[in-house]
PDB file of C-alpha atoms in Angstrom:
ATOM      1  CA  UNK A  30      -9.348 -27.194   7.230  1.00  0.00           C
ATOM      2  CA  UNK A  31      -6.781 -25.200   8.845  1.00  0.00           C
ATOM      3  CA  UNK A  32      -7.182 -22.380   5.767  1.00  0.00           C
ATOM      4  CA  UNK A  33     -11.202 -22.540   6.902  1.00  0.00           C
ATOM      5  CA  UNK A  34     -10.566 -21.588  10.082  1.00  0.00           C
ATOM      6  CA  UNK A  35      -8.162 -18.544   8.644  1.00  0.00           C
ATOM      7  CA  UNK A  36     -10.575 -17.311   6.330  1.00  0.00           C
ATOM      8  CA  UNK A  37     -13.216 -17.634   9.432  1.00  0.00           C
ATOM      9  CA  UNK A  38     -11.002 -15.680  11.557  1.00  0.00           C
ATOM     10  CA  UNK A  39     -10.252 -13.615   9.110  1.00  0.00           C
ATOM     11  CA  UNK A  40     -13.998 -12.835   8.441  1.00  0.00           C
ATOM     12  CA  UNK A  41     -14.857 -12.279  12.809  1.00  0.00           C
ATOM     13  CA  UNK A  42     -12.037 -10.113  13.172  1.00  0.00           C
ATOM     14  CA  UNK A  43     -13.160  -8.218  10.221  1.00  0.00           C
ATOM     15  CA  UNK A  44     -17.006  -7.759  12.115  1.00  0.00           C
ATOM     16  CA  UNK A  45     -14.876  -7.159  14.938  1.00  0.00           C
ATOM     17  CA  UNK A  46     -13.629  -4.554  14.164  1.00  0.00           C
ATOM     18  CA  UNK A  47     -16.102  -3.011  11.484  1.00  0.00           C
ATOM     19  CA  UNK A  48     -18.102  -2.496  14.662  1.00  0.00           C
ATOM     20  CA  UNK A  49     -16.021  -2.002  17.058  1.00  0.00           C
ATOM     21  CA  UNK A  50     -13.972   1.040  15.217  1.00  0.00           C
ATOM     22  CA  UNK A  51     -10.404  -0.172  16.468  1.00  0.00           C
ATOM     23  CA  UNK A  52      -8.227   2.967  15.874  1.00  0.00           C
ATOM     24  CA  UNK A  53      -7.298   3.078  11.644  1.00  0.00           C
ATOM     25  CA  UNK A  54      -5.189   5.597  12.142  1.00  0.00           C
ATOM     26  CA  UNK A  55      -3.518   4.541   8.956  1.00  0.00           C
ATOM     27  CA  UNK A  56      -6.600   4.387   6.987  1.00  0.00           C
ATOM     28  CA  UNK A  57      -7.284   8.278   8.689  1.00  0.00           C
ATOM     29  CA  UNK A  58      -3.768   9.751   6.705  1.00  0.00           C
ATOM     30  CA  UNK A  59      -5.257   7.960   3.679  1.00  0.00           C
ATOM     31  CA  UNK A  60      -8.992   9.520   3.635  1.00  0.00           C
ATOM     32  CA  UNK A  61      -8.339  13.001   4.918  1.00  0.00           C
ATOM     33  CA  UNK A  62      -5.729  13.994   1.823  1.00  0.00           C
ATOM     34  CA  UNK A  63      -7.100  16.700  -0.706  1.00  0.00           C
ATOM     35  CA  UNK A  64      -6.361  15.140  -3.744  1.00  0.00           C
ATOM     36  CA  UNK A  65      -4.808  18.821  -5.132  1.00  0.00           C
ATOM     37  CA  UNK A  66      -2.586  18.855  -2.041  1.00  0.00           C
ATOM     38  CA  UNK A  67      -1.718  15.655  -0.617  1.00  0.00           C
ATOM     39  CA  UNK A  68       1.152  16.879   0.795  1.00  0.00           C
ATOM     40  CA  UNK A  69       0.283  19.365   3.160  1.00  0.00           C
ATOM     41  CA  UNK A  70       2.278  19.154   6.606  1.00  0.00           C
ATOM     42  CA  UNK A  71       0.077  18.085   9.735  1.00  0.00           C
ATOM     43  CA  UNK A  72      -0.351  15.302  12.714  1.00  0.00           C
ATOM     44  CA  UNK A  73      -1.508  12.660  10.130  1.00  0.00           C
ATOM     45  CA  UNK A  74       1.298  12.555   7.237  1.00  0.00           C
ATOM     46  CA  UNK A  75      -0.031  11.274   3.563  1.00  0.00           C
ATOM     47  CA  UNK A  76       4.109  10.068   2.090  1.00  0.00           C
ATOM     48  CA  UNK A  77       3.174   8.519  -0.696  1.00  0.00           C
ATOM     49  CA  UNK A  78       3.496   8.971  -4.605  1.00  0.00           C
ATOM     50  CA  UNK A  79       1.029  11.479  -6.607  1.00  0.00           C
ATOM     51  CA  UNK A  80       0.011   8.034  -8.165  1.00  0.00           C
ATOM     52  CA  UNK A  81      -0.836   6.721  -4.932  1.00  0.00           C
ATOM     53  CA  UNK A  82      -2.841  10.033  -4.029  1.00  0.00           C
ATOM     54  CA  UNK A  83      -4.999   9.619  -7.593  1.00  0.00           C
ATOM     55  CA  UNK A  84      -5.495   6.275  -7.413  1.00  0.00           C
ATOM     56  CA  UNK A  85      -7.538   6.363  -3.819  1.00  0.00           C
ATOM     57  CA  UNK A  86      -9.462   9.358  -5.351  1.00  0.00           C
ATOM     58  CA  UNK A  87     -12.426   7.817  -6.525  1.00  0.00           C
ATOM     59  CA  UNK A  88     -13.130   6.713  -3.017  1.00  0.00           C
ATOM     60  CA  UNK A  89     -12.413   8.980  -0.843  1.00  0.00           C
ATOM     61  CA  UNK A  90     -15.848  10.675  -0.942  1.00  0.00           C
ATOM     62  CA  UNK A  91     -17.087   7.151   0.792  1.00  0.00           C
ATOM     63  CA  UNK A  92     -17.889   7.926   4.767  1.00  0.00           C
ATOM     64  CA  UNK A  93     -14.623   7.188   6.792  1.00  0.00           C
ATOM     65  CA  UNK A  94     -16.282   3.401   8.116  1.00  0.00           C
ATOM     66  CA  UNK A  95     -16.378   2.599   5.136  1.00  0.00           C
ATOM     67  CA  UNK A  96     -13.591   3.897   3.540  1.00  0.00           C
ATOM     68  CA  UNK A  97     -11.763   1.774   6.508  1.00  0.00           C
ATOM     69  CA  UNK A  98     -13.653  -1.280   5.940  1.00  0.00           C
ATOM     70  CA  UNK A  99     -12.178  -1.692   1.849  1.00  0.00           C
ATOM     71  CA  UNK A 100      -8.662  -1.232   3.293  1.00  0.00           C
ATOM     72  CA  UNK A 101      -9.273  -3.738   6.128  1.00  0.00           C
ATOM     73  CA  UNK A 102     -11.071  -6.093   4.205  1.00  0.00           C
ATOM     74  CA  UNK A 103      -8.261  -5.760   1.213  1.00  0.00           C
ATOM     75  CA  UNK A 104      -5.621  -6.130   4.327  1.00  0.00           C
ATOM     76  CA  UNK A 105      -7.300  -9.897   5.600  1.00  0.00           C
ATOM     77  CA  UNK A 106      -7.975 -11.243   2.013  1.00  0.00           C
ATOM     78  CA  UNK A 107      -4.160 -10.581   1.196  1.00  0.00           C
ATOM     79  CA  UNK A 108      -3.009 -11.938   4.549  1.00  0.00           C
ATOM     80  CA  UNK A 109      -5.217 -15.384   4.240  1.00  0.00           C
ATOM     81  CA  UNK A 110      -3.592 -15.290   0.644  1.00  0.00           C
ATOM     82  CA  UNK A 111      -0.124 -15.163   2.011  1.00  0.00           C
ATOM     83  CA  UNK A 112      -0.609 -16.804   5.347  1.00  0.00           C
ATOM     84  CA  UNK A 113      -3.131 -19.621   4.399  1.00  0.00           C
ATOM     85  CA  UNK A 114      -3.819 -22.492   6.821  1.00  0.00           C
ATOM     86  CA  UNK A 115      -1.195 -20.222   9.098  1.00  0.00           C
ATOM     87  CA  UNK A 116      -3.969 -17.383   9.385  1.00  0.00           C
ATOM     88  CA  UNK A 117      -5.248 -17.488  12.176  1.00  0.00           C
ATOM     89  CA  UNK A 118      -1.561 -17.979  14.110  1.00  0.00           C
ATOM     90  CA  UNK A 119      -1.094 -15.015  12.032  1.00  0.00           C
ATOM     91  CA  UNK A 120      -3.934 -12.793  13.474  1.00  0.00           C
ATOM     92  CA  UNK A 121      -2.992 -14.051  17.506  1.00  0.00           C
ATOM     93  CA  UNK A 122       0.424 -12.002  16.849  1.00  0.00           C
ATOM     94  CA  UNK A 123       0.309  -8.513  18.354  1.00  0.00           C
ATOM     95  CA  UNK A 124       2.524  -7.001  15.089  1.00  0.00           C
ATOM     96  CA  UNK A 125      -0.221  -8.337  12.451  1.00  0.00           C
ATOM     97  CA  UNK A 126      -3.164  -7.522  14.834  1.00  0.00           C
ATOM     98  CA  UNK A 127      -1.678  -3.909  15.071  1.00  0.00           C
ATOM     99  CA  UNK A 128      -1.385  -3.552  11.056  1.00  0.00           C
ATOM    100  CA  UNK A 129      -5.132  -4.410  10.710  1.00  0.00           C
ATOM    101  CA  UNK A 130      -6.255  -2.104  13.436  1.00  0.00           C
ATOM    102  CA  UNK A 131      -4.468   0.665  11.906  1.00  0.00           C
ATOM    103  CA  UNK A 132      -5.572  -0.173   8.408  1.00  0.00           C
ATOM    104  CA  UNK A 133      -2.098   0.157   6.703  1.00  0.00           C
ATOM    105  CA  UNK A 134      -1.680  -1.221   3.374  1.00  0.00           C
ATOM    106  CA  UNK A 135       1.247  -3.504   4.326  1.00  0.00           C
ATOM    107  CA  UNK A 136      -0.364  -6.831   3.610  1.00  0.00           C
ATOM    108  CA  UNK A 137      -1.884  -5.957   0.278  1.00  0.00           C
ATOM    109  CA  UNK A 138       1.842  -4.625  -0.584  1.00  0.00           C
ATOM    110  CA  UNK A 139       3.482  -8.294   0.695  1.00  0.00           C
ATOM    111  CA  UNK A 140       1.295  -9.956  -1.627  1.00  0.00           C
ATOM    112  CA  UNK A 141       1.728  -7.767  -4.464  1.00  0.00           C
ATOM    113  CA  UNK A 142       5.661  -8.600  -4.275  1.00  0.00           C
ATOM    114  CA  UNK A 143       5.496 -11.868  -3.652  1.00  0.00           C
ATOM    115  CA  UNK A 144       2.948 -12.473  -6.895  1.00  0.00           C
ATOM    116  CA  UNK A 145       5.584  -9.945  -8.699  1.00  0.00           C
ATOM    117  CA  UNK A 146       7.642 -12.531  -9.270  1.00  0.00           C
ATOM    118  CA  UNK A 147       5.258 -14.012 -11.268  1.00  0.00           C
ATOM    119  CA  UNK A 148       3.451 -11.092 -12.819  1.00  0.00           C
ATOM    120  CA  UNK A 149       6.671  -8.396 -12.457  1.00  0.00           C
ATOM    121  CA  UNK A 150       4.229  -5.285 -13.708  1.00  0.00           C
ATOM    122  CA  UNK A 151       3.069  -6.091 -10.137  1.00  0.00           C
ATOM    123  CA  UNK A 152       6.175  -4.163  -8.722  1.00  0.00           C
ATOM    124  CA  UNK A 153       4.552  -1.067  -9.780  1.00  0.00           C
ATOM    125  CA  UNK A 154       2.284  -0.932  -6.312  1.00  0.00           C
ATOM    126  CA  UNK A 155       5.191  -1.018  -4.128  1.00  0.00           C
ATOM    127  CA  UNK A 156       7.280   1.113  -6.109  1.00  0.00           C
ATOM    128  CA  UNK A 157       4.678   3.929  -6.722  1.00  0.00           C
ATOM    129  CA  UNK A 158       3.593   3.724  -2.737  1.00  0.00           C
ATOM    130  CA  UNK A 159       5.815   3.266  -0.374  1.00  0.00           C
ATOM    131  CA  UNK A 160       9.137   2.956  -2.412  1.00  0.00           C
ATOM    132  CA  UNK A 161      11.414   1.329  -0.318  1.00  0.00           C
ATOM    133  CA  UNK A 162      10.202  -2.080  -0.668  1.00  0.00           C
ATOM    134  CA  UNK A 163      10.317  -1.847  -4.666  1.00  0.00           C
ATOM    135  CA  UNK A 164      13.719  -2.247  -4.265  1.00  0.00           C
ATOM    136  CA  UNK A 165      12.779  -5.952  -4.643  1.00  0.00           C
ATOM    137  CA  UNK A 166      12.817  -5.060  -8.469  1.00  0.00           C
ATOM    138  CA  UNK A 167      16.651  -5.408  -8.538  1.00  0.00           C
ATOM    139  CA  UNK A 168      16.633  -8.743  -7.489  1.00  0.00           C
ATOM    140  CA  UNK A 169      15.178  -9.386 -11.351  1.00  0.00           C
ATOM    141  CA  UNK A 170      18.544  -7.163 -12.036  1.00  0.00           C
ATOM    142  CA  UNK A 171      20.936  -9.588  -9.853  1.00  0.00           C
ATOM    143  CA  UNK A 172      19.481 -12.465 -11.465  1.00  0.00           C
ATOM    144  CA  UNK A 173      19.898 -11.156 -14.764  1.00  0.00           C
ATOM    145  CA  UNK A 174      16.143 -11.604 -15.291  1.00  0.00           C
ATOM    146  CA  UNK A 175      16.161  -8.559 -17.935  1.00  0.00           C
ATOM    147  CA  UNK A 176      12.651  -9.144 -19.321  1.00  0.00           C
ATOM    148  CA  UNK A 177      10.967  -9.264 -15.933  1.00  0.00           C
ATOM    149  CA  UNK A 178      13.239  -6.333 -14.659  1.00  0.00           C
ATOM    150  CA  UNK A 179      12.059  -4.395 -18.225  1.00  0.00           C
ATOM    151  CA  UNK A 180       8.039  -5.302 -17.067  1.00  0.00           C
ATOM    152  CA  UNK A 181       8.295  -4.231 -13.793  1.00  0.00           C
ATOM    153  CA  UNK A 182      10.358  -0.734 -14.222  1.00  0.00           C
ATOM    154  CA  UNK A 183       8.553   0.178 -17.626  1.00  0.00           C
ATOM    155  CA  UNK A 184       4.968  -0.342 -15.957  1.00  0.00           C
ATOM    156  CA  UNK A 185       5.976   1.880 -13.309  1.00  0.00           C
ATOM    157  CA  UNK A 186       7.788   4.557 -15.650  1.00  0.00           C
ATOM    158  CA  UNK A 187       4.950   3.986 -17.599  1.00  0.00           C
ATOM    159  CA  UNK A 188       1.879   4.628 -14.813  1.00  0.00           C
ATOM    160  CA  UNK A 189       4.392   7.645 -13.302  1.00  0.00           C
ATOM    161  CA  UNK A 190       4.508   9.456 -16.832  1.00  0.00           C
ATOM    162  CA  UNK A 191       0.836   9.101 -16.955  1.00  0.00           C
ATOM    163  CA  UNK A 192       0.809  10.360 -13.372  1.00  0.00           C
ATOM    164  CA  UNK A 193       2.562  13.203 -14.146  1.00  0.00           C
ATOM    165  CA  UNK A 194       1.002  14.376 -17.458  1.00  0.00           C
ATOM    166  CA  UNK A 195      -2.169  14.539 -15.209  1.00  0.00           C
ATOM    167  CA  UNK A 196      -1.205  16.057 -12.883  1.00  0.00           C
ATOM    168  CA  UNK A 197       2.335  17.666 -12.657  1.00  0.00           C
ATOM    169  CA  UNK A 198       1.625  20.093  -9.791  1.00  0.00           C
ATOM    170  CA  UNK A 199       1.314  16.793  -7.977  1.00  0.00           C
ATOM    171  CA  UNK A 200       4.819  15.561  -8.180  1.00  0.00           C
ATOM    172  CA  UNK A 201       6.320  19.064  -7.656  1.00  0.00           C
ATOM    173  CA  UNK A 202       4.366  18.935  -4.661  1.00  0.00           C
ATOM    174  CA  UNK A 203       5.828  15.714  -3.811  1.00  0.00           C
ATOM    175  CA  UNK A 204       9.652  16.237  -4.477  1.00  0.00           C
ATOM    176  CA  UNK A 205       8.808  19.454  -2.342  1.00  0.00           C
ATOM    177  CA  UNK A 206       7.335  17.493   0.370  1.00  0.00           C
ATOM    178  CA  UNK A 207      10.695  14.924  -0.016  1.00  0.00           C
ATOM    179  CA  UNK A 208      12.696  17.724  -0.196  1.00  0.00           C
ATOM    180  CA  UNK A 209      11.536  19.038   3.096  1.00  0.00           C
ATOM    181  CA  UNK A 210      10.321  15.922   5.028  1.00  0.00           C
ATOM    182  CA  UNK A 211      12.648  13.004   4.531  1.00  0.00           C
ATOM    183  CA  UNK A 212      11.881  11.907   8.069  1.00  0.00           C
ATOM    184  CA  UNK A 213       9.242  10.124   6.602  1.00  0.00           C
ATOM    185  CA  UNK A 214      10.339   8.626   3.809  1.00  0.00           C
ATOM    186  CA  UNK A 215       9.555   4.921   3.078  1.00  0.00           C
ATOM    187  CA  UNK A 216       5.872   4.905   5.049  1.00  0.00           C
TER     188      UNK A 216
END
């Protein structure tokens, strides 16, 4: 019952804020990039990987409501997925409200590392986005969990080499923008 009323929430505060507009700030660093040059310097910083930048391609032609309304719907299926019958609680606290309103991709990222420990190729997301977090991948290390540490670094080696022999102006780009913007770092 409890996960009814979560998924309920989740789905008003969706309409919410579909209509309302909120402020996706987030979502606006996302959806302005220029696929070619994703890392040009301005108000609204895009920090992540050239994999990042090619995989929101395809939809970035969308209209910016809508390009918002994927990442906030993506945002309240993966926190009713790792909140459950605690979802609604969840969406009362100021810090998780805040996330959705800007449409950041923080909730999609907690539940891709907390299935990676099931599905370890899953550690790709967090490692090709906002990289900090994918330090989670050495816990497979720690635990001498070789296999699961050999999924989740090859599928990211692997989707980064494809990365790059698409596009290697991209990740010159990139160690450019690192090079010269560490402030930001991490997202």
């Amino acid at each position: 019952l409890l996960t009814m009323v979560g998924i309920g929430a989740a789905a008003i505060t969706f309409v919410s804020l579909t209509q309302g507009g909120g402020n996706p700030v987030d979502a606006f660093c996302y959806w302005r990039i220029d696929p070619a040059h994703p890392y040009t310097l301005g108000e609204s910083q895009f920090v992540y990987t050239p994999v990042a930048a090619q995989a929101i391609t395809p939809v970035l032609g969308l209209p910016f409501a809508a390009f918002v309304a994927l990442i906030r719907l993506a945002d309240l299926v993966a926190l009713v997925a790792l909140a459950g019958p605690a979802t609604l609680l969840a969406l009362l606290l100021p810090p998780v409200a805040a996330e959705i309103n800007a449409a950041n991709i923080n909730f999609p990222m907690g539940l891709a590392i907390v299935a990676a420990f099931r599905w370890p190729a899953l550690w790709a997301f967090p490692l090709l986005t906002k990289v900090a977090p994918g330090l989670g991948i050495l816990w497979f290390a720690v635990r001498r969990e070789w296999r699961s540490f050999a999924i989740a670094a090859g599928t990211t080696a692997g989707l980064a080499a494809v990365s790059i022999l698409a596009a290697p102006s991209l990740w010159m780009q990139y160690v450019e923008f690192l090079a010269n913007d560490t402030p930001h770092v991490g997202g």
